[in-house]
Short mmCIF file of N, CA and C in Angstrom, two decimals:
data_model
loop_
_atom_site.label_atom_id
_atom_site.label_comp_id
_atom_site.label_asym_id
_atom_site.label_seq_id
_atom_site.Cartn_x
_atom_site.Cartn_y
_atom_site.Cartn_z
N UNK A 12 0.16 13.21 21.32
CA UNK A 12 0.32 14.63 21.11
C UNK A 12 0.53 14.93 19.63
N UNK A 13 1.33 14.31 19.46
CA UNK A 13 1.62 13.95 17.93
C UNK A 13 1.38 13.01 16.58
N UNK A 14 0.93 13.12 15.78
CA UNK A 14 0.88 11.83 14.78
C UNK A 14 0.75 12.04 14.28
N UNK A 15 0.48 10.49 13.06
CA UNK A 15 -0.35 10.73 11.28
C UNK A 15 -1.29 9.54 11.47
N UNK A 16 -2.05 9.88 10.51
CA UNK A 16 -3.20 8.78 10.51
C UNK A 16 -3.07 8.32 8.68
N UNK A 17 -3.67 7.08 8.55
CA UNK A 17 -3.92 7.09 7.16
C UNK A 17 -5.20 6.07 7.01
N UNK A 18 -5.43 6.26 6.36
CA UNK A 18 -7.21 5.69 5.80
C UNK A 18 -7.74 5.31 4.32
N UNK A 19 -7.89 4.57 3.99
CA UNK A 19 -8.55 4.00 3.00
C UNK A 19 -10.04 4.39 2.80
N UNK A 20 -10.57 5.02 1.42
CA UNK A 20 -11.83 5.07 1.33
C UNK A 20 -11.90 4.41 0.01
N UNK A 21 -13.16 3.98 0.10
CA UNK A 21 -13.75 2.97 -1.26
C UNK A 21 -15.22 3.51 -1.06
N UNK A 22 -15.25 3.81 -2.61
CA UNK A 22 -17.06 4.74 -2.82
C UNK A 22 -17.02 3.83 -4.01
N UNK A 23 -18.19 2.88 -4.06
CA UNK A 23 -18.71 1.73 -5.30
C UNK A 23 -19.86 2.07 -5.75
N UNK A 24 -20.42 3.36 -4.84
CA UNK A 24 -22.12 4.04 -5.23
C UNK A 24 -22.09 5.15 -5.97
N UNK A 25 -22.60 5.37 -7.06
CA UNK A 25 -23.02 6.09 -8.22
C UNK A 25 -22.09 5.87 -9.53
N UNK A 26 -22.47 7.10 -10.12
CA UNK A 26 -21.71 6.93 -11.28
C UNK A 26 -20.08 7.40 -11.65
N UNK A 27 -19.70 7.71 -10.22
CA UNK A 27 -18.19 8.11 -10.37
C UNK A 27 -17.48 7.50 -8.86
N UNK A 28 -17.33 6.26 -9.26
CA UNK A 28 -16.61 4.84 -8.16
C UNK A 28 -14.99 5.18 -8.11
N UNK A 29 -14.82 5.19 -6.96
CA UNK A 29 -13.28 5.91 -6.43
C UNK A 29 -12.65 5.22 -5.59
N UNK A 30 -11.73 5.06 -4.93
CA UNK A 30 -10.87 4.52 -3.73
C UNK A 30 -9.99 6.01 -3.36
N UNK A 31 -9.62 6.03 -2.56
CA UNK A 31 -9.03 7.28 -1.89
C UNK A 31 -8.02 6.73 -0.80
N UNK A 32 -6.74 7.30 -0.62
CA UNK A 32 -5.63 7.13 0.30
C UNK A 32 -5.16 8.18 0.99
N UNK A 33 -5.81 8.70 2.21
CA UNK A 33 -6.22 9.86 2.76
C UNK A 33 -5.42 9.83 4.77
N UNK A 34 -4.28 10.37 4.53
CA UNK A 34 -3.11 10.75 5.65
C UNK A 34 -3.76 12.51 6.54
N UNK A 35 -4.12 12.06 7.63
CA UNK A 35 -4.42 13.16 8.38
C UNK A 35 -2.89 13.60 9.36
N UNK A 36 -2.59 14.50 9.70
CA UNK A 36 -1.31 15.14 10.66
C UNK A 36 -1.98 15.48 11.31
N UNK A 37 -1.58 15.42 12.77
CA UNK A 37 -2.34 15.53 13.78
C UNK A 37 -0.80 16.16 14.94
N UNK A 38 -1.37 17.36 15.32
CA UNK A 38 -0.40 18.38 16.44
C UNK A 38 -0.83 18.81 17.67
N UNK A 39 -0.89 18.35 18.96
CA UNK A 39 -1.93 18.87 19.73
C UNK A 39 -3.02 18.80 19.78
N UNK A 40 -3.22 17.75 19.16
CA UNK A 40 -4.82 17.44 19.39
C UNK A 40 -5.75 18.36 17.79
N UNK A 41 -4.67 18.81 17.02
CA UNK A 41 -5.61 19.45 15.61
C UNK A 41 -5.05 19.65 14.46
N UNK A 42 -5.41 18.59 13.42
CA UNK A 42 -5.17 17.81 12.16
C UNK A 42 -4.69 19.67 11.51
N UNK A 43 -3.28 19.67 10.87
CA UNK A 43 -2.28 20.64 10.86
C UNK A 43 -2.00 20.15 9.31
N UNK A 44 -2.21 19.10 8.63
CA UNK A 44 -2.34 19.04 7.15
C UNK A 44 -3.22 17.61 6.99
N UNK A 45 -3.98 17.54 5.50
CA UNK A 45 -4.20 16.53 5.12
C UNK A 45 -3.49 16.36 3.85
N UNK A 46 -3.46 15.10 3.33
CA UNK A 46 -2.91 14.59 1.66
C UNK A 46 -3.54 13.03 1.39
N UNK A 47 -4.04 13.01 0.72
CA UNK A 47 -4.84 11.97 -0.06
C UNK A 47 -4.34 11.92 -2.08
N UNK A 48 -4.76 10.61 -1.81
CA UNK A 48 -4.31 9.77 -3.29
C UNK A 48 -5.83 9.61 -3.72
N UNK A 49 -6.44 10.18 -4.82
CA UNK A 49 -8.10 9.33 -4.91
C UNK A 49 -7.72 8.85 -6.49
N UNK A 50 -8.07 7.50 -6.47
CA UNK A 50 -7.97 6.98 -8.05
C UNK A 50 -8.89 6.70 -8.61
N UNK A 51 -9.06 6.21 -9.58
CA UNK A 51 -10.47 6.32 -10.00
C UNK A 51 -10.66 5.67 -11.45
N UNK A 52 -11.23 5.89 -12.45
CA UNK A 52 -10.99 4.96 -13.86
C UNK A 52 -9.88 5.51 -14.18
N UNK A 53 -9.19 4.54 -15.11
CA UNK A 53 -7.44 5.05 -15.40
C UNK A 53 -6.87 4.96 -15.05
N UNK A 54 -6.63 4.62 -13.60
CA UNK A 54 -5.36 4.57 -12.57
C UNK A 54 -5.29 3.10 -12.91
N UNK A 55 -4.22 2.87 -11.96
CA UNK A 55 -3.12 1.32 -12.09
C UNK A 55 -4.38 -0.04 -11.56
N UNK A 56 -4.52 -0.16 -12.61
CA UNK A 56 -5.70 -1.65 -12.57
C UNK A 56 -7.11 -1.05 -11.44
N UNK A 57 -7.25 0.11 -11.67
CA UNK A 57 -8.46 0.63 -10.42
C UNK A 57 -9.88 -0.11 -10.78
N UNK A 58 -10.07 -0.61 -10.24
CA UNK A 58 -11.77 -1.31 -10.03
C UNK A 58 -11.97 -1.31 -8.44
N UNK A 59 -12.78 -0.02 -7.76
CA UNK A 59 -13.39 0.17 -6.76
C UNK A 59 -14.48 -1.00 -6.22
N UNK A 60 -15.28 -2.05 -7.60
CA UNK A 60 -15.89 -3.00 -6.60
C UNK A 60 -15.06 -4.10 -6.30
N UNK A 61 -13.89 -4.33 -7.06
CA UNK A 61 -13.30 -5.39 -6.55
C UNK A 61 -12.71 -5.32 -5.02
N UNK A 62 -12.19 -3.56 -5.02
CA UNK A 62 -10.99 -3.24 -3.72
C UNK A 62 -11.88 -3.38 -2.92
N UNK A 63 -12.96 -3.06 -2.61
CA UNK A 63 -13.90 -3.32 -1.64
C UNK A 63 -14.13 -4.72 -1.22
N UNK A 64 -14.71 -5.36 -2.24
CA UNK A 64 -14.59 -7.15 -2.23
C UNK A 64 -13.82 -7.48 -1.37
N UNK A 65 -12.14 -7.51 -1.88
CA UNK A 65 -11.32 -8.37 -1.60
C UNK A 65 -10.86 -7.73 -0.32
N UNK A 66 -10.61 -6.19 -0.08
CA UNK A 66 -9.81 -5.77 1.01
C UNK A 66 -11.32 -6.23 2.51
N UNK A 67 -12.39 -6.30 2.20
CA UNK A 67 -13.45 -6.21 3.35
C UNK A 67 -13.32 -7.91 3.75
N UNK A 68 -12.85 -8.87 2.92
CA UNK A 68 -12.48 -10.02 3.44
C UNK A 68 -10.95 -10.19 3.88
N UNK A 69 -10.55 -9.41 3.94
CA UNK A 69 -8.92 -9.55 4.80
C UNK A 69 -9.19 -9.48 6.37
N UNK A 70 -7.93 -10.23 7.33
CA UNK A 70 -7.68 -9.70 8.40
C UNK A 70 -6.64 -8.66 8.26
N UNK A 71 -7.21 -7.59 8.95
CA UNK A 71 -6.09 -6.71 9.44
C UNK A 71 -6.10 -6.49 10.71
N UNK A 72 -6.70 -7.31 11.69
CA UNK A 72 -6.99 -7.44 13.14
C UNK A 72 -5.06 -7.05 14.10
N UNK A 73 -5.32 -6.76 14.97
CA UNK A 73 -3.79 -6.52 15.82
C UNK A 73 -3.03 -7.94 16.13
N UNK A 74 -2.26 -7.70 15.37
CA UNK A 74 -1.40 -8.86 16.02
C UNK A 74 -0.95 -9.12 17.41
N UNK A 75 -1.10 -10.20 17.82
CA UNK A 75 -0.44 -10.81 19.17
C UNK A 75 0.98 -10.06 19.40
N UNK A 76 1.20 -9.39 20.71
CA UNK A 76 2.39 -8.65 21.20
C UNK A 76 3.46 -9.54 20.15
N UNK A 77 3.52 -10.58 21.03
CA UNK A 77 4.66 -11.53 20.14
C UNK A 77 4.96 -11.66 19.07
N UNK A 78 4.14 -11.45 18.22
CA UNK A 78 4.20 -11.70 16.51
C UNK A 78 4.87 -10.14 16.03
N UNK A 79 4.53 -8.79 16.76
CA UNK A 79 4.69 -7.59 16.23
C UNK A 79 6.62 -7.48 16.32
N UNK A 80 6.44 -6.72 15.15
CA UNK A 80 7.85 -6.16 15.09
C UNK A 80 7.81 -4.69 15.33
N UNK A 81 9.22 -4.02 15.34
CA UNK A 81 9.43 -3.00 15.63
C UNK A 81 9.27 -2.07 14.39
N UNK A 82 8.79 -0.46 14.79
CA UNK A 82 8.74 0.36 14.00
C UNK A 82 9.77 0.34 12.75
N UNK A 83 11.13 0.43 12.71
CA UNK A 83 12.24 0.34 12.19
C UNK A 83 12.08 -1.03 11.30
N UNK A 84 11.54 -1.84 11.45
CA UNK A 84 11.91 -3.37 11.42
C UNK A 84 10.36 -3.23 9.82
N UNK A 85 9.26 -2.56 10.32
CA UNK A 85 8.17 -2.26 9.76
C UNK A 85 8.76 -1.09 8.38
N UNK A 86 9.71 -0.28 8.39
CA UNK A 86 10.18 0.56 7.35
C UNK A 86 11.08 -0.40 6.27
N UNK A 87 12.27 -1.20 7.26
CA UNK A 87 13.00 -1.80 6.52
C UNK A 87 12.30 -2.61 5.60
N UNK A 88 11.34 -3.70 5.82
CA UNK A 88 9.99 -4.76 4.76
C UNK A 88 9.66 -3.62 4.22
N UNK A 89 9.16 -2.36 4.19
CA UNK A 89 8.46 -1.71 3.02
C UNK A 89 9.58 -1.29 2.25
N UNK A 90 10.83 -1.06 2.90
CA UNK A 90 11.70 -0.03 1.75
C UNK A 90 12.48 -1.38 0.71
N UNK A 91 12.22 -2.63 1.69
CA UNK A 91 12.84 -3.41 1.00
C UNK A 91 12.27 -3.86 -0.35
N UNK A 92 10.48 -3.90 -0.15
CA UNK A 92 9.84 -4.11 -1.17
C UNK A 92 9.86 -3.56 -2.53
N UNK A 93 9.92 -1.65 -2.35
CA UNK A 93 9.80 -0.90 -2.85
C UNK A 93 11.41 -1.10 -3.83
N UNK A 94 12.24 -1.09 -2.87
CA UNK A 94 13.61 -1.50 -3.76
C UNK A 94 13.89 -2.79 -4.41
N UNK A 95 12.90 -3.55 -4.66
CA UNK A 95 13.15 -4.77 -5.40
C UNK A 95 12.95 -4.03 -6.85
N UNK A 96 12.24 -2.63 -7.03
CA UNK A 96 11.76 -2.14 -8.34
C UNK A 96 13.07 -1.59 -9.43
N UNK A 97 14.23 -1.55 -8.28
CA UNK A 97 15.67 -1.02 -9.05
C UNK A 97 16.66 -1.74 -8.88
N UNK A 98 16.44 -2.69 -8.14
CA UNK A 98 17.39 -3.79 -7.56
C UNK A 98 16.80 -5.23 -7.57
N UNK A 99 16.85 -6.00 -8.45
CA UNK A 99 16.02 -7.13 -8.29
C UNK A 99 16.61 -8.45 -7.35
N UNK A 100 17.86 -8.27 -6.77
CA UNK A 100 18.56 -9.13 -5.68
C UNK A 100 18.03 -8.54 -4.10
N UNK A 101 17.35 -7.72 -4.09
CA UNK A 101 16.59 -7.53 -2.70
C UNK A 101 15.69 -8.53 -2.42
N UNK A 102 16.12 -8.84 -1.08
CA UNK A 102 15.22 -10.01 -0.51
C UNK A 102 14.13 -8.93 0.45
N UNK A 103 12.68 -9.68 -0.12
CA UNK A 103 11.67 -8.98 0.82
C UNK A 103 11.25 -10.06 1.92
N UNK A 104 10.39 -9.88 2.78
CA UNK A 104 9.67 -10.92 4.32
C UNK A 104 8.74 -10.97 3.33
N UNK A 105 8.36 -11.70 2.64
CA UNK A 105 7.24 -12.55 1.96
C UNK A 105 6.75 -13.87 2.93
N UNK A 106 5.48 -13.59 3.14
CA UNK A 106 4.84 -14.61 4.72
C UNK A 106 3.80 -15.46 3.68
N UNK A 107 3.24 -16.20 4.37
CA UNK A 107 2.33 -17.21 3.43
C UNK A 107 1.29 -17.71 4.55
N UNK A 108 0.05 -17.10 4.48
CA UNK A 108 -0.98 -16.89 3.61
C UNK A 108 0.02 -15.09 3.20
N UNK A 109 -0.38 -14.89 2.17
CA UNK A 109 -0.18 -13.48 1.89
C UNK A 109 -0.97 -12.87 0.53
N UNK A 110 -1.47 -11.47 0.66
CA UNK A 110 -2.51 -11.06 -0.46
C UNK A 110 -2.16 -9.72 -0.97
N UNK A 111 -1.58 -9.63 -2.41
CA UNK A 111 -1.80 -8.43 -2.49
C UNK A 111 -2.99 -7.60 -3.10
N UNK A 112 -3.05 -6.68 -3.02
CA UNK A 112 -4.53 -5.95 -4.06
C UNK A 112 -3.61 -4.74 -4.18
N UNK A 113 -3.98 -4.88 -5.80
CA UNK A 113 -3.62 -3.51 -6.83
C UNK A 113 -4.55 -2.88 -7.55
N UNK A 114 -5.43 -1.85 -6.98
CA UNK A 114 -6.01 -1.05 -7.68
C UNK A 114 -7.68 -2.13 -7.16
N UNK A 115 -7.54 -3.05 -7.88
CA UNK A 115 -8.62 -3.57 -7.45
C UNK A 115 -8.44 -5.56 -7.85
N UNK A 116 -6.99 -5.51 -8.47
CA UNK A 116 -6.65 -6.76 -9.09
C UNK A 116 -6.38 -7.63 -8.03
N UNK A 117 -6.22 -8.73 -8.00
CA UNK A 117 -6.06 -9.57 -6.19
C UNK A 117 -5.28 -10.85 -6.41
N UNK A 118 -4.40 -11.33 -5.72
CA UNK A 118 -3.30 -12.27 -5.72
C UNK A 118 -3.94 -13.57 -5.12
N UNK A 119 -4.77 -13.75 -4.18
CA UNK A 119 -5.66 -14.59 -3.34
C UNK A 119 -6.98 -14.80 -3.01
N UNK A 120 -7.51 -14.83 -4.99
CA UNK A 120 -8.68 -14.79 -4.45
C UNK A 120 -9.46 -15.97 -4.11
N UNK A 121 -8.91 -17.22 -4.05
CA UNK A 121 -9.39 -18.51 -3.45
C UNK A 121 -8.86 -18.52 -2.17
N UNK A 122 -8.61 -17.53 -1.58
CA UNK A 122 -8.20 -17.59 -0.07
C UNK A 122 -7.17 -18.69 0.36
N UNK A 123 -6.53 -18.96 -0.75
CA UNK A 123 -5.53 -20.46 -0.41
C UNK A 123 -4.79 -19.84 0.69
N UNK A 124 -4.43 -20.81 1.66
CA UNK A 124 -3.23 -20.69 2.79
C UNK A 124 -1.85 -20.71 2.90
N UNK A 125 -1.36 -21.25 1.31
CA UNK A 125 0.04 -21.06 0.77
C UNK A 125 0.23 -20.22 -0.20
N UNK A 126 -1.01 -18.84 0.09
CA UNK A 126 -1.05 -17.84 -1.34
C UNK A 126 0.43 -17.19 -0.87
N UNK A 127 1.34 -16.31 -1.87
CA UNK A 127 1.82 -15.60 -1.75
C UNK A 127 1.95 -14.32 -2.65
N UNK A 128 2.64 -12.89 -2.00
CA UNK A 128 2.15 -11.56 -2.77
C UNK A 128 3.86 -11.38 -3.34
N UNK A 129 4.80 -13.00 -3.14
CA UNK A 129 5.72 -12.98 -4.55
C UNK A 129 5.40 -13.24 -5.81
N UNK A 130 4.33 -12.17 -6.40
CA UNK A 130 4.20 -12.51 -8.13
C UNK A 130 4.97 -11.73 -8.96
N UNK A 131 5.99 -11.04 -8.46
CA UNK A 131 7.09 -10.38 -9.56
C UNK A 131 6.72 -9.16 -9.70
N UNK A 132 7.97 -8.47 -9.68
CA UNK A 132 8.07 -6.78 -9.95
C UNK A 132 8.29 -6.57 -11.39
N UNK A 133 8.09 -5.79 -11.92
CA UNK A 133 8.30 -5.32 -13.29
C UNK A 133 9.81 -5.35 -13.80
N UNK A 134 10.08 -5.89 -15.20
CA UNK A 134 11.58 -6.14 -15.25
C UNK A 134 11.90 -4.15 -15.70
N UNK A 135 12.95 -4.14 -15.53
CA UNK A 135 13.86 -2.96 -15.44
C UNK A 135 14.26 -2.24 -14.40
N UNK A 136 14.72 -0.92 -14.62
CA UNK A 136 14.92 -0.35 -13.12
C UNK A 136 14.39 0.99 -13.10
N UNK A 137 13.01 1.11 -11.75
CA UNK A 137 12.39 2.02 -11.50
C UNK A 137 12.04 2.31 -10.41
N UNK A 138 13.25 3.53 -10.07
CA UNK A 138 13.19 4.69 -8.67
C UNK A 138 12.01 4.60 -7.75
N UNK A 139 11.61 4.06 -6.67
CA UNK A 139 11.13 4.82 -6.17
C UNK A 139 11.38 6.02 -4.78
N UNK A 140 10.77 6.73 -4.89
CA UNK A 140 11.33 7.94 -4.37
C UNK A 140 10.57 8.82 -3.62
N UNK A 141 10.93 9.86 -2.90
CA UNK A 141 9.60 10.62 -2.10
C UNK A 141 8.87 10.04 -0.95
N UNK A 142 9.86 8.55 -0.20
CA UNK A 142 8.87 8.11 0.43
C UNK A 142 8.72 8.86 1.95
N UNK A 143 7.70 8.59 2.39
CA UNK A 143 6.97 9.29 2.93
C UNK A 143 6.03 8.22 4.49
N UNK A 144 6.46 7.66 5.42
CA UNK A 144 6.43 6.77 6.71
C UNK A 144 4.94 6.97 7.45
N UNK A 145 3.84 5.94 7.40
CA UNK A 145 3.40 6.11 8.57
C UNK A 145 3.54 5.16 9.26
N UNK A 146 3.89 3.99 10.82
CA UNK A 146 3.94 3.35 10.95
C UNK A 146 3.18 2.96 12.38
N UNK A 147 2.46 2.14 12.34
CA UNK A 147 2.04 1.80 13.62
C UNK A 147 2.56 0.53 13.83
N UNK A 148 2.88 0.24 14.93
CA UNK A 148 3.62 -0.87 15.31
C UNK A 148 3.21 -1.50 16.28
N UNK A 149 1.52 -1.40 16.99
CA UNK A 149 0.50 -2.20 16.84
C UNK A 149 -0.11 -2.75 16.37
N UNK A 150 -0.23 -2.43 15.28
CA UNK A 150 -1.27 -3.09 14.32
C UNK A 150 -0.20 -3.65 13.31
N UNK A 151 1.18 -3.21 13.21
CA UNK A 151 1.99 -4.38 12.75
C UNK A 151 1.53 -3.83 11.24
N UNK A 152 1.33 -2.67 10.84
CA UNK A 152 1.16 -2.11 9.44
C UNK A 152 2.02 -0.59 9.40
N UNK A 153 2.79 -0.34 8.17
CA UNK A 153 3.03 1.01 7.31
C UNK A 153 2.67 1.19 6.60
N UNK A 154 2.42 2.31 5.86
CA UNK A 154 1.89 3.00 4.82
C UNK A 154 2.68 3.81 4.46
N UNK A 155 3.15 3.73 3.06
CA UNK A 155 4.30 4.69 2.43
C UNK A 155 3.69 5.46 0.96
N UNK A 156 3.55 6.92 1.26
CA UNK A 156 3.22 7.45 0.33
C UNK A 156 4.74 7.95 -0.30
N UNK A 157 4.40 7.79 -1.55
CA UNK A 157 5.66 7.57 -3.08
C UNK A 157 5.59 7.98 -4.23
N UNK A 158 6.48 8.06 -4.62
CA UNK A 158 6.57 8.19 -6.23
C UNK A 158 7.12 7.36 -7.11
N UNK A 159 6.62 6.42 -8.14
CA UNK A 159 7.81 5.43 -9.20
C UNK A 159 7.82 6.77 -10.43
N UNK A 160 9.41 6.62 -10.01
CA UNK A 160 9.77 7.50 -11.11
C UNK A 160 10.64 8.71 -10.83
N UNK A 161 10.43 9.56 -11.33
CA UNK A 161 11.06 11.24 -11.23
C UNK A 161 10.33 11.87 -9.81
N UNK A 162 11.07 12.46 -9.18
CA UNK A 162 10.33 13.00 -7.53
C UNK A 162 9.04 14.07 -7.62
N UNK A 163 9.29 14.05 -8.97
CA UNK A 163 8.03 15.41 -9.38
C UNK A 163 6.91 15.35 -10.29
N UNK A 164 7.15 14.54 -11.74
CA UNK A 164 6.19 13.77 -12.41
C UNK A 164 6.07 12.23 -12.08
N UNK A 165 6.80 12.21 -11.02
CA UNK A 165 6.62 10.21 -11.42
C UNK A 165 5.09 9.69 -10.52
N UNK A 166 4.62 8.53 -10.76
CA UNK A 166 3.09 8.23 -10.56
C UNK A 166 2.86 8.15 -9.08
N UNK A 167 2.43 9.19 -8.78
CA UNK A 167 1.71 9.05 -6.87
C UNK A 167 1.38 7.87 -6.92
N UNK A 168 1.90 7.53 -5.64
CA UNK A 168 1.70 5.84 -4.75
C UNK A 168 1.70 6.25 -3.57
N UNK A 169 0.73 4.74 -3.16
CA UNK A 169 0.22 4.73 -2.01
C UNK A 169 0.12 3.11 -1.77
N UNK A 170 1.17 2.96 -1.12
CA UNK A 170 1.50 1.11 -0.80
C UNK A 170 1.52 1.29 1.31
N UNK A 171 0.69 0.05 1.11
CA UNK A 171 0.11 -0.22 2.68
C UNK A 171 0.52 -1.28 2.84
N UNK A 172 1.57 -1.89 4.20
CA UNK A 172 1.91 -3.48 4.20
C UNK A 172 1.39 -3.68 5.65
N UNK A 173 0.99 -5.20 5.91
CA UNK A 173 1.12 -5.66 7.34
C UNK A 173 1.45 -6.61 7.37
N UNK A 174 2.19 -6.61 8.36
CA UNK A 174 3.59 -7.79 8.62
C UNK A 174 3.16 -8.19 9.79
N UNK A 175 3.23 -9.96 9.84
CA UNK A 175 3.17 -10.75 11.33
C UNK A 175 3.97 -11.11 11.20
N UNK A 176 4.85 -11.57 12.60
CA UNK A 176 5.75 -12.35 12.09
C UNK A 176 7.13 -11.68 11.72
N UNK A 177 7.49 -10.59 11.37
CA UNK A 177 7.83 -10.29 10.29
C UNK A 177 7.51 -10.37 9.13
N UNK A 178 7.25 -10.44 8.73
CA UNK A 178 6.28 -11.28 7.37
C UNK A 178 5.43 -10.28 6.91
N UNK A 179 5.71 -9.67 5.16
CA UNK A 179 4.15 -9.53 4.86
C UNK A 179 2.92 -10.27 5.17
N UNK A 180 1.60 -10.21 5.23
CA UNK A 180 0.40 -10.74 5.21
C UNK A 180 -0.68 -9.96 4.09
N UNK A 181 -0.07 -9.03 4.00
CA UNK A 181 -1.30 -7.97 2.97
C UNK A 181 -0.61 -6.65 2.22
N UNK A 182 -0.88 -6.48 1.41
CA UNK A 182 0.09 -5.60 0.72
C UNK A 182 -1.42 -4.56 -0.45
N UNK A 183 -1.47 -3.59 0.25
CA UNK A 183 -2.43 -2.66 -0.82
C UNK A 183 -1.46 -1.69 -1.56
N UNK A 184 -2.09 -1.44 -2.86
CA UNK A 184 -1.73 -0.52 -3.96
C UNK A 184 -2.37 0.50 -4.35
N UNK A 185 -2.42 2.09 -3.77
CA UNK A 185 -3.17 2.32 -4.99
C UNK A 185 -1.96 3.38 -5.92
N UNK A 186 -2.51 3.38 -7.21
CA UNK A 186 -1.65 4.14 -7.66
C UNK A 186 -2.18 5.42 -9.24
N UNK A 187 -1.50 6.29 -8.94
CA UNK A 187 -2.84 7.40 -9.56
C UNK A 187 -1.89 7.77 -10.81
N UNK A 188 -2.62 6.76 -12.19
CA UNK A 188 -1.66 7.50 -13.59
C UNK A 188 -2.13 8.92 -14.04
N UNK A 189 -0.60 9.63 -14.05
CA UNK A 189 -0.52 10.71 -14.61
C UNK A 189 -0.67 10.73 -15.67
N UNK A 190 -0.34 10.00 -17.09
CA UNK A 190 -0.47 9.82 -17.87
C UNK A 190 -1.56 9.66 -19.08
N UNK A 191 -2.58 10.46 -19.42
CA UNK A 191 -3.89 9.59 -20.09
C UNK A 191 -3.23 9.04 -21.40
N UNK A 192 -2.13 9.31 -22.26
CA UNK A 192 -1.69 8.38 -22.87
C UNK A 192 -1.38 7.41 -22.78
N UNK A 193 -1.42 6.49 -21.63
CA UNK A 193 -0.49 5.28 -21.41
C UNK A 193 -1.61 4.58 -20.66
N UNK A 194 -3.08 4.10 -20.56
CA UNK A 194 -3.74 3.94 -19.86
C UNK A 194 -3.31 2.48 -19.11
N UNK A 195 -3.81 2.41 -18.45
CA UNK A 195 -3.38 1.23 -17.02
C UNK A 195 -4.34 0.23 -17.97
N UNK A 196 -3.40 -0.96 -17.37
CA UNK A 196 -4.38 -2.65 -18.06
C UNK A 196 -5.23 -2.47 -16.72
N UNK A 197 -6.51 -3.12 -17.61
CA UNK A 197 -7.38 -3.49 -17.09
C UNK A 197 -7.88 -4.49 -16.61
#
C-alpha cells in the first residue's frame, strides 16, 4: 500500500555520461514524490563507465532467508558506517568478499575473495546528517540518502549497502559536489 523504491541509473552513451540515484514514494498504488541524486563530471571520483563496469559484475541477488537480517539490524550497519566519519572507534559489519564503488573508483577489482570495503574513512570529523531510510529486508540492502556536512549546504549523498550475513558485501557511493572550487580527485 505503501513504500519507497530506489534505483540506480548509469547513462555511458553520448556526450553527457551520468549515474543517477532516483527514490520513487509510492501511496496507494501512486508515486506521491520523487528525489534523485544525478552526478556527473565533478562529483566525488564520478566515472559513469567504470560504475557500470564494476556495479554490472556484482551480486546483488536475494539472500537465503537465513543469511537476511532484520530491517533495524539493516539501519544500524548503515548508520554505523556513516558514523565512523565523526567517530573513528565505531565498529562497522565489514564481510569479506566485500566491494565498494565510489563514483566510479572500485575496491575489488580483481574480484579477490578476501577483498574488503575496510579502506579507511577520511581523517577528521564529518557530520553526517539528513539521513533519510529505504530498507528492504529481502534483498538484505538500504539505501540512505544524506548529507556530509551542514543539513543544508553539505554534499548530497547517496550510499547503498547489502549485508549477508550481517555483513556488508557491497557498498555504492554516489556523491554530488557542490563545490566547483574544490573539484573531486580523479
Amino acid at each position: 500500500v505503501r513504500c519507497k523504491t530506489f534505483s540506480e541509473v548509469i547513462v555511458t552513451q553520448g556526450d553527457h555520461q551520468y549515474v543517477i540515484g532516483t527514490r520513487l514514494y509510492v501511496d496507494k498504488r501512486k508515486i506521491t514524490r520523487i528525489d534523485s541524486l544525478v552526478t556527473d563530471k565533478g562529483d566525488w571520483l564520478f566515472n559513469a563507465n567504470a560504475y557500470l563496469k564494476y556495479s554490472s559484475g556484482e551480486d546483488w541477488s536475494v539472500p537465503q532467508k537465513a543469511k537476511r537480517v532484520s530491517g533495524q539490524q539493516l539501519i544500524n550497519a548503515a548508520n554505523s558506517y556513516l558514523d565512523m566519519f565523526s567517530d573513528k572507534f565505531v565498529k562497522a559489519p565489514w564481510g569479506r568478499p566485500c566491494a565498494r564503488l565510489e563514483g566510479g573508483a572500485y575496491t575489488n577489482r580483481d574480484g579477490k575473495k578476501d577483498a574488503t570495503c575496510e579502506v579507511g574513512i577520511p581523517a577528521g570529523v564529518l557530520y553526517i546528517v539528513n539521513r533519510d531510510y529505504v530498507v528492504d529486508e529481502e534483498s538484505g540492502v538500504i539505501n540512505v540518502f544524506c548529507r556530509f556536512g551542514n543539513s543544508s549546504t553539505g554534499m548530497p549523498d547517496s550510499h547503498t549497502f547489502r549485508l549477508v550475513n550481517g555483513q556488508f558485501t557491497n557498498v555504492h557511493t554516489l556523491s554530488v559536489n557542490l563545490n566547483p572550487n574544490a573539484p573531486s580527485p580523479q
